Short mmCIF file of N, CA and C in Angstrom, two decimals:
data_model
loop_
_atom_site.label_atom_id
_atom_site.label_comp_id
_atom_site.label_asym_id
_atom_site.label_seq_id
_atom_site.Cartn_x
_atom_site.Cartn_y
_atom_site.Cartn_z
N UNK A 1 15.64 -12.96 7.70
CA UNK A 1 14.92 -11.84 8.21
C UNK A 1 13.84 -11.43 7.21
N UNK A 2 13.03 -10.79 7.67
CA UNK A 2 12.03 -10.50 6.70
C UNK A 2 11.96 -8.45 6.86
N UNK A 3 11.42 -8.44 5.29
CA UNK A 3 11.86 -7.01 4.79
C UNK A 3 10.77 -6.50 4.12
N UNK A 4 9.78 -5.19 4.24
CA UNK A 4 8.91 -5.17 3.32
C UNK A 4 9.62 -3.56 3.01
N UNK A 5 9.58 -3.40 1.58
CA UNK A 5 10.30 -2.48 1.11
C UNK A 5 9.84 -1.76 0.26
N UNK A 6 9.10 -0.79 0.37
CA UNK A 6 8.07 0.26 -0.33
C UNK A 6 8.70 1.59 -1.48
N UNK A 7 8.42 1.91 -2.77
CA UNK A 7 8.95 2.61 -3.21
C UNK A 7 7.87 2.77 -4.53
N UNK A 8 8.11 3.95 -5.07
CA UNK A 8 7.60 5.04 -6.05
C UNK A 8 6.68 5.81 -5.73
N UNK A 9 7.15 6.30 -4.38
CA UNK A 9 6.39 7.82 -3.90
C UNK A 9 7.29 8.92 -4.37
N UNK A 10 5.90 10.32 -4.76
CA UNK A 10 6.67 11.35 -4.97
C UNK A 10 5.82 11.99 -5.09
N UNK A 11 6.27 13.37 -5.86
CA UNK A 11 5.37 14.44 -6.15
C UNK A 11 4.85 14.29 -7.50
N UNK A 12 3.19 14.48 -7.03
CA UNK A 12 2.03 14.55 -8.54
C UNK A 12 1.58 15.74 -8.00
N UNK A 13 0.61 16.13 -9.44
CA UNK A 13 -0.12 17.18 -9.59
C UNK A 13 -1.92 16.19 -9.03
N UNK A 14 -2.89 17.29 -9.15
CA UNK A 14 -3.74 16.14 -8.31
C UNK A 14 -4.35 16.30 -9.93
N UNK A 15 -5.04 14.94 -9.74
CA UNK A 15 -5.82 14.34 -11.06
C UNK A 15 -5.00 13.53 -11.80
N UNK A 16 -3.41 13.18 -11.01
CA UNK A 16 -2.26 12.63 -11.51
C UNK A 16 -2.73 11.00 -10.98
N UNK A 17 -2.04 10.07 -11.51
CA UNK A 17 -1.41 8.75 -11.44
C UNK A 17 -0.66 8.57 -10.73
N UNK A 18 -0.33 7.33 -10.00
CA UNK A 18 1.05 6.84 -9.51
C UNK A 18 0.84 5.53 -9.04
N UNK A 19 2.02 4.52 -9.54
CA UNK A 19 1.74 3.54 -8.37
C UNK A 19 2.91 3.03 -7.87
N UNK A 20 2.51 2.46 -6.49
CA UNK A 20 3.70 2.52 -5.61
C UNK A 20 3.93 0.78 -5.65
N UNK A 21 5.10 -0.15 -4.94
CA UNK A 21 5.21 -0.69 -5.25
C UNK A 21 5.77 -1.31 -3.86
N UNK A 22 5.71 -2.94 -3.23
CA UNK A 22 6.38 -2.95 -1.96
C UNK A 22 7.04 -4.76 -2.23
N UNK A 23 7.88 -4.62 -2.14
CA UNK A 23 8.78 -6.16 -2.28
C UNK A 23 9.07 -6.58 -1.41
N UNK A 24 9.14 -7.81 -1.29
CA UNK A 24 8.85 -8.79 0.66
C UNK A 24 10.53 -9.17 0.00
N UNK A 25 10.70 -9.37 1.26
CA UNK A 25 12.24 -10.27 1.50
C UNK A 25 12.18 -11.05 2.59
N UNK A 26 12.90 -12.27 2.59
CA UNK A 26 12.41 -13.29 3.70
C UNK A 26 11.11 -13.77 4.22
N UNK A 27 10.35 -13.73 3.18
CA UNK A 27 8.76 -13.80 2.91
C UNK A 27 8.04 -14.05 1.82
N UNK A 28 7.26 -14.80 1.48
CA UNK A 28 6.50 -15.05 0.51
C UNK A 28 5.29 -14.66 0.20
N UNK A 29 4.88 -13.58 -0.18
CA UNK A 29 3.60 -12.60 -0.57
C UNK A 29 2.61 -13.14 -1.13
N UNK A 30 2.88 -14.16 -1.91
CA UNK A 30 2.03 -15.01 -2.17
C UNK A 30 1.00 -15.58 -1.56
N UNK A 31 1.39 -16.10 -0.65
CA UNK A 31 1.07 -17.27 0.64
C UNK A 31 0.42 -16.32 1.66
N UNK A 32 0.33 -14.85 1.82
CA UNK A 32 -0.47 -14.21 3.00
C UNK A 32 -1.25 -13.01 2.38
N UNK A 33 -1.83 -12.29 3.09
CA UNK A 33 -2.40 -11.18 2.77
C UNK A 33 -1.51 -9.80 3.18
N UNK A 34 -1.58 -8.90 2.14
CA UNK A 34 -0.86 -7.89 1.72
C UNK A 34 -2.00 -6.77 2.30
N UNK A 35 -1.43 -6.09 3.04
CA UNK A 35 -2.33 -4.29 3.22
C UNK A 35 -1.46 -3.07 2.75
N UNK A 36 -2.18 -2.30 2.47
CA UNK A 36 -1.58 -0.62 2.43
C UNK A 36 -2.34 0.31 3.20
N UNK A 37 -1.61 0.68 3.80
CA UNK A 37 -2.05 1.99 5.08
C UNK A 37 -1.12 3.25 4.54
N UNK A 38 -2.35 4.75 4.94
CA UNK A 38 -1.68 5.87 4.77
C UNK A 38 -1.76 6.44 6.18
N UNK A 39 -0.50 7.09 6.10
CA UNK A 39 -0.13 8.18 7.90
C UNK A 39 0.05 9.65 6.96
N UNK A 40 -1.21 10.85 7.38
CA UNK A 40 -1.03 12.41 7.01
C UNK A 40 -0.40 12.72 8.22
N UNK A 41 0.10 13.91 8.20
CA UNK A 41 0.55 14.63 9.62
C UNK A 41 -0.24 14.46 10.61
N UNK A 42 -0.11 14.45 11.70
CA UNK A 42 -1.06 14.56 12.62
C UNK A 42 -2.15 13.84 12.64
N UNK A 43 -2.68 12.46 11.91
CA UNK A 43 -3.77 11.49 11.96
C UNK A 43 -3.07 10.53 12.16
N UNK A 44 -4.25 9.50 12.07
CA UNK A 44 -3.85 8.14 12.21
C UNK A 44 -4.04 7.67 11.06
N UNK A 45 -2.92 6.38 10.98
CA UNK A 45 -2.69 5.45 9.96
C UNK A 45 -3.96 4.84 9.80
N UNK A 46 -4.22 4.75 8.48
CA UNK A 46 -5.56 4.49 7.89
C UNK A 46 -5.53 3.14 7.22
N UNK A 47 -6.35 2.40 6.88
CA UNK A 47 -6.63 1.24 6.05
C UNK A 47 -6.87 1.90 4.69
N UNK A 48 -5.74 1.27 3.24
CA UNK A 48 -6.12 1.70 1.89
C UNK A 48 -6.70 0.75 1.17
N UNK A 49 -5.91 -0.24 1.28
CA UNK A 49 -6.23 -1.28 0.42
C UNK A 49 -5.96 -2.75 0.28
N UNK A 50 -5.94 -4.18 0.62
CA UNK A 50 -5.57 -5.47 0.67
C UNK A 50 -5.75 -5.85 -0.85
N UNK A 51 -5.05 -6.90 -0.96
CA UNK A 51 -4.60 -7.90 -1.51
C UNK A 51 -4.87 -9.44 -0.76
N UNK A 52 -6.03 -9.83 -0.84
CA UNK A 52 -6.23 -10.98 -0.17
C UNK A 52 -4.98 -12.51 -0.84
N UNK A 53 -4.92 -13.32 0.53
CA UNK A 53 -4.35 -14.42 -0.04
C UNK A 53 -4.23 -15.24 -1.56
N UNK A 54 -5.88 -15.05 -1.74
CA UNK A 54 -5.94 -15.34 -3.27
C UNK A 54 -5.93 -14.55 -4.02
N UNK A 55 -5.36 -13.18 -4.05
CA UNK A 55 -5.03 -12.41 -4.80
C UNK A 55 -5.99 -11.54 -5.47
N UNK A 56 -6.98 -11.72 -4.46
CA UNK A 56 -8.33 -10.55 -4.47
C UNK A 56 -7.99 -9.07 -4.32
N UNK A 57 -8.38 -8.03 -4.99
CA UNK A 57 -8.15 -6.85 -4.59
C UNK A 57 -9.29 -6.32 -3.77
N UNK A 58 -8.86 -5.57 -2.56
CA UNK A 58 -9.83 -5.08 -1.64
C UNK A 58 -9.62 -3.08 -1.11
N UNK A 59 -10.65 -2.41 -0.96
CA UNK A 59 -10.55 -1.68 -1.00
C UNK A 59 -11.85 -0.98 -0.35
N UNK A 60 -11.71 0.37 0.82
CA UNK A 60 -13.07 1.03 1.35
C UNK A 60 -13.56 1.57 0.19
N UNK A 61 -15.12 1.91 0.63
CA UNK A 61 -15.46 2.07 -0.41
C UNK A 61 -15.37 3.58 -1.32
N UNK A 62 -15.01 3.93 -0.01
CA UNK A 62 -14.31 6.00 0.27
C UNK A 62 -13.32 6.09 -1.30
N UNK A 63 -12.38 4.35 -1.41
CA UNK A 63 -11.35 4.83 -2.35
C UNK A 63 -11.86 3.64 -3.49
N UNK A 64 -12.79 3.08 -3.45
CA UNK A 64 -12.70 2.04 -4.61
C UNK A 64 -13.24 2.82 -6.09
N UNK A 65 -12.54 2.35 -6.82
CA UNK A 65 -12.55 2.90 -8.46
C UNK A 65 -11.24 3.92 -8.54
N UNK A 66 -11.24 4.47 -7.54
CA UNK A 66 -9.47 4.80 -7.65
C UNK A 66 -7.96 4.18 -7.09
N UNK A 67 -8.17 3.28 -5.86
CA UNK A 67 -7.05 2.67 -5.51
C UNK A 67 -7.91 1.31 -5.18
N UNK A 68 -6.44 1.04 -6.41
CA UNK A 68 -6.51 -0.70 -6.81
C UNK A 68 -5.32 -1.19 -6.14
N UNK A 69 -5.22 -2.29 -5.27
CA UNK A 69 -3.93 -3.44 -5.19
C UNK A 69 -3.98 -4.56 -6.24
N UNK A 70 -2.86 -5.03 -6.41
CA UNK A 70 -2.44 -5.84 -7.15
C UNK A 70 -1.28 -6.71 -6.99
N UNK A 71 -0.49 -8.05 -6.98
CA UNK A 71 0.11 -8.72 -7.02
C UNK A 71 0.94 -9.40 -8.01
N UNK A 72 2.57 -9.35 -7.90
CA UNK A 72 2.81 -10.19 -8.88
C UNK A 72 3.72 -11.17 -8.37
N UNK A 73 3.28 -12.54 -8.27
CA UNK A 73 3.75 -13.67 -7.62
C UNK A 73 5.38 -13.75 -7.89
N UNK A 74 5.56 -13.75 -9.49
CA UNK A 74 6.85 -13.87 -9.82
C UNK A 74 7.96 -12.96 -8.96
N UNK A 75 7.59 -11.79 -9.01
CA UNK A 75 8.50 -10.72 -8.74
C UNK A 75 8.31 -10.53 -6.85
N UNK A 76 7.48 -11.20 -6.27
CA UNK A 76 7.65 -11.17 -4.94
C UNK A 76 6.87 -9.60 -4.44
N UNK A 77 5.91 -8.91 -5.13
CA UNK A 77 5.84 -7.78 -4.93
C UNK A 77 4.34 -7.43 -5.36
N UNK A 78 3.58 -6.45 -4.26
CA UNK A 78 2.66 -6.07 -4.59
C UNK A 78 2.60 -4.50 -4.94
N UNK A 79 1.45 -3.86 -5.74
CA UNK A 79 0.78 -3.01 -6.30
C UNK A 79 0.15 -1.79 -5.63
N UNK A 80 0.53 -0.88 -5.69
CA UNK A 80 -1.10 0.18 -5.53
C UNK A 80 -1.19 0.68 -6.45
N UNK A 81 -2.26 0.94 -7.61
CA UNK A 81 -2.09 1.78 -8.58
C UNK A 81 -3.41 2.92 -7.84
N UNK A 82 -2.71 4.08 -7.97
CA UNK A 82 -3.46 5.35 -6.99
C UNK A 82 -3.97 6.43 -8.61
N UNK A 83 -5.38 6.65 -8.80
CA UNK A 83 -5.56 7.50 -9.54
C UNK A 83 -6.27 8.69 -9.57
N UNK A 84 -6.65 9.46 -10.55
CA UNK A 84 -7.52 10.80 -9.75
C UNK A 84 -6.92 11.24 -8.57
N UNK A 85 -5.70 11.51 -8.25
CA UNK A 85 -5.16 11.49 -6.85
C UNK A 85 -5.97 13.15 -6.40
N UNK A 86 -5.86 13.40 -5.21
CA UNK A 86 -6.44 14.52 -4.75
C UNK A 86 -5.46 15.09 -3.73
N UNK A 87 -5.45 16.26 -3.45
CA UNK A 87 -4.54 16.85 -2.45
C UNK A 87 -4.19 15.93 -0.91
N UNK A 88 -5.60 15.56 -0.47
CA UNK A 88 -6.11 14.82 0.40
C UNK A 88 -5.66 13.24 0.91
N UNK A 89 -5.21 13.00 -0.52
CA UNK A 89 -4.14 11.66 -0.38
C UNK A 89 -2.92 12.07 -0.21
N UNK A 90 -2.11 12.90 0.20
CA UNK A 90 -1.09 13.14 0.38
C UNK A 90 -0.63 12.08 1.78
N UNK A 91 0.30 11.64 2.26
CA UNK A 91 0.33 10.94 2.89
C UNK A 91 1.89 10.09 2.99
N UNK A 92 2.02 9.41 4.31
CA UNK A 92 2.91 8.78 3.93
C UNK A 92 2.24 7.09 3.50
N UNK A 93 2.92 6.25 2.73
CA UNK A 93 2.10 5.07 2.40
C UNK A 93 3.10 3.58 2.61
N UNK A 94 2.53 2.97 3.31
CA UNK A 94 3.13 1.53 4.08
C UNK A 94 2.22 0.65 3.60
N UNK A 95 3.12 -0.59 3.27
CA UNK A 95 2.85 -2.00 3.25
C UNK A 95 2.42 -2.65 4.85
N UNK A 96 1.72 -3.79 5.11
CA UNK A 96 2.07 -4.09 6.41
C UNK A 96 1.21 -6.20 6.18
N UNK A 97 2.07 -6.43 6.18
CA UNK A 97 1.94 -8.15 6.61
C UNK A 97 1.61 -8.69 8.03
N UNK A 98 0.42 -9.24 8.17
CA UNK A 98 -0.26 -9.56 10.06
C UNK A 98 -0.14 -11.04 9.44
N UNK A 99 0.88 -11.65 10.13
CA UNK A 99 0.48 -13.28 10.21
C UNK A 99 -0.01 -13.88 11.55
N UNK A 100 -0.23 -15.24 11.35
CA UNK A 100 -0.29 -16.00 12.63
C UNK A 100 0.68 -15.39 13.72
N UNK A 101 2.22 -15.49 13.51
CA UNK A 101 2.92 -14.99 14.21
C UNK A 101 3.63 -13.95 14.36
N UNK A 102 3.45 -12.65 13.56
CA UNK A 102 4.36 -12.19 13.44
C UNK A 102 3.35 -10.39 12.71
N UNK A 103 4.13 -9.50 12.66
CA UNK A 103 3.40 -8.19 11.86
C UNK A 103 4.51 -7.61 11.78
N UNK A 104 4.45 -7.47 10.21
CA UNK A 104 5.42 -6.89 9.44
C UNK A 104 5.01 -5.09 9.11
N UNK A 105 6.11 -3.99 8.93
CA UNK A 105 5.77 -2.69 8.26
C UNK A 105 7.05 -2.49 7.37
N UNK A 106 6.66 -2.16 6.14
CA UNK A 106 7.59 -1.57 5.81
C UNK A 106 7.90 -0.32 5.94
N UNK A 107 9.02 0.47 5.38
CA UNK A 107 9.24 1.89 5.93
C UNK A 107 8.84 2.98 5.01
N UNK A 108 7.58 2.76 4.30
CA UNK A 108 7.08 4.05 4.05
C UNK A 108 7.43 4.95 2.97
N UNK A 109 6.70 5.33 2.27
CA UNK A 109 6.98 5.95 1.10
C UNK A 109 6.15 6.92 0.96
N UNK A 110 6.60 8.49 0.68
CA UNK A 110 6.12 9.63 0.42
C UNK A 110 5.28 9.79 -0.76
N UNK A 111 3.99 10.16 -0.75
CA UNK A 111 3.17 10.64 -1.64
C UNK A 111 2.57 12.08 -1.43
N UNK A 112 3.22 12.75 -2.07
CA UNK A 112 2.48 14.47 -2.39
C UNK A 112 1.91 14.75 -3.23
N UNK A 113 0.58 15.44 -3.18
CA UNK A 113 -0.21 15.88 -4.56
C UNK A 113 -0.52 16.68 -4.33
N UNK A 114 -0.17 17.99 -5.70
CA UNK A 114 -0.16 19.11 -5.36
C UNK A 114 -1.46 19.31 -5.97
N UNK A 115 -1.71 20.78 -5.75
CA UNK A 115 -2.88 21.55 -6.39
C UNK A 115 -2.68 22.16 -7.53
#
C-alpha cells in the first residue's frame, strides 16, 4: 500500500521557521514528483511547492525565497523548509504524489502562526 505521511506542524510566532517533513511508504520518492499544497478555512487547497523528479526545487513566485522543497533519497522523504512565516500561512499542509496511475494525499499537518 502506499502512505504519504506528513509531520512537524505546529505553532510559530510569525517571522518564525519551520520545516515540515512527508515520508512515502510503498513508494519511491525518488522516482516521481513530490508537491505541497496548503487548505486555510474556508479556501481552496493551493499549490506550495514541488520537488521535481530530478530533484529540482519549485515554487510560485508569491512564495519563492521563503518556501523551499527539498529531498532526501536515502531517508525516503521530502522537505519544506517554510521561513519569514506570516499569519497568512497558517494553514493546513499536504504532500500529494500524481502518477501515471494513481494520486496520492497525505493526511495533513497543522501550521499556525501567530502574531
Amino acid at each position: 500500500q502506499v502512505q504519504l505521511v506528513e509531520s512537524g506542524g505546529g505553532l510559530v510566532q510569525s517571522g518564525g521557521s519551520l520545516e515540515l517533513s512527508c515520508t512515502g511508504s510503498g513508494i519511491l520518492l525518488s522516482i516521481v514528483a513530490t508537491d505541497w499544497y496548503r487548505q486555510a478555512p474556508g479556501k481552496s487547497r493551493d499549490f506550495v511547492a514541488r520537488v521535481t523528479e530530478g530533484g529540482i526545487a519549485i515554487s510560485p513566485d508569491s512564495l519563492k525565497g521563503r518556501f523551499t522543497a527539498s529531498r532526501d533519497n536515502a531517508k525516503n522523504t521530502v522537505y519544506l523548509r517554510m521561513n519569514s512565516l506570516k499569519p497568512e500561512d497558517t494553514a493546513v499542509y499536504y504532500c500529494h504524489v500524481d502518477t501515471n496511475q494513481a494520486k496520492y494525499w497525505g493526511q495533513g499537518t497543522q501550521v499556525t502562526v501567530s502574531s
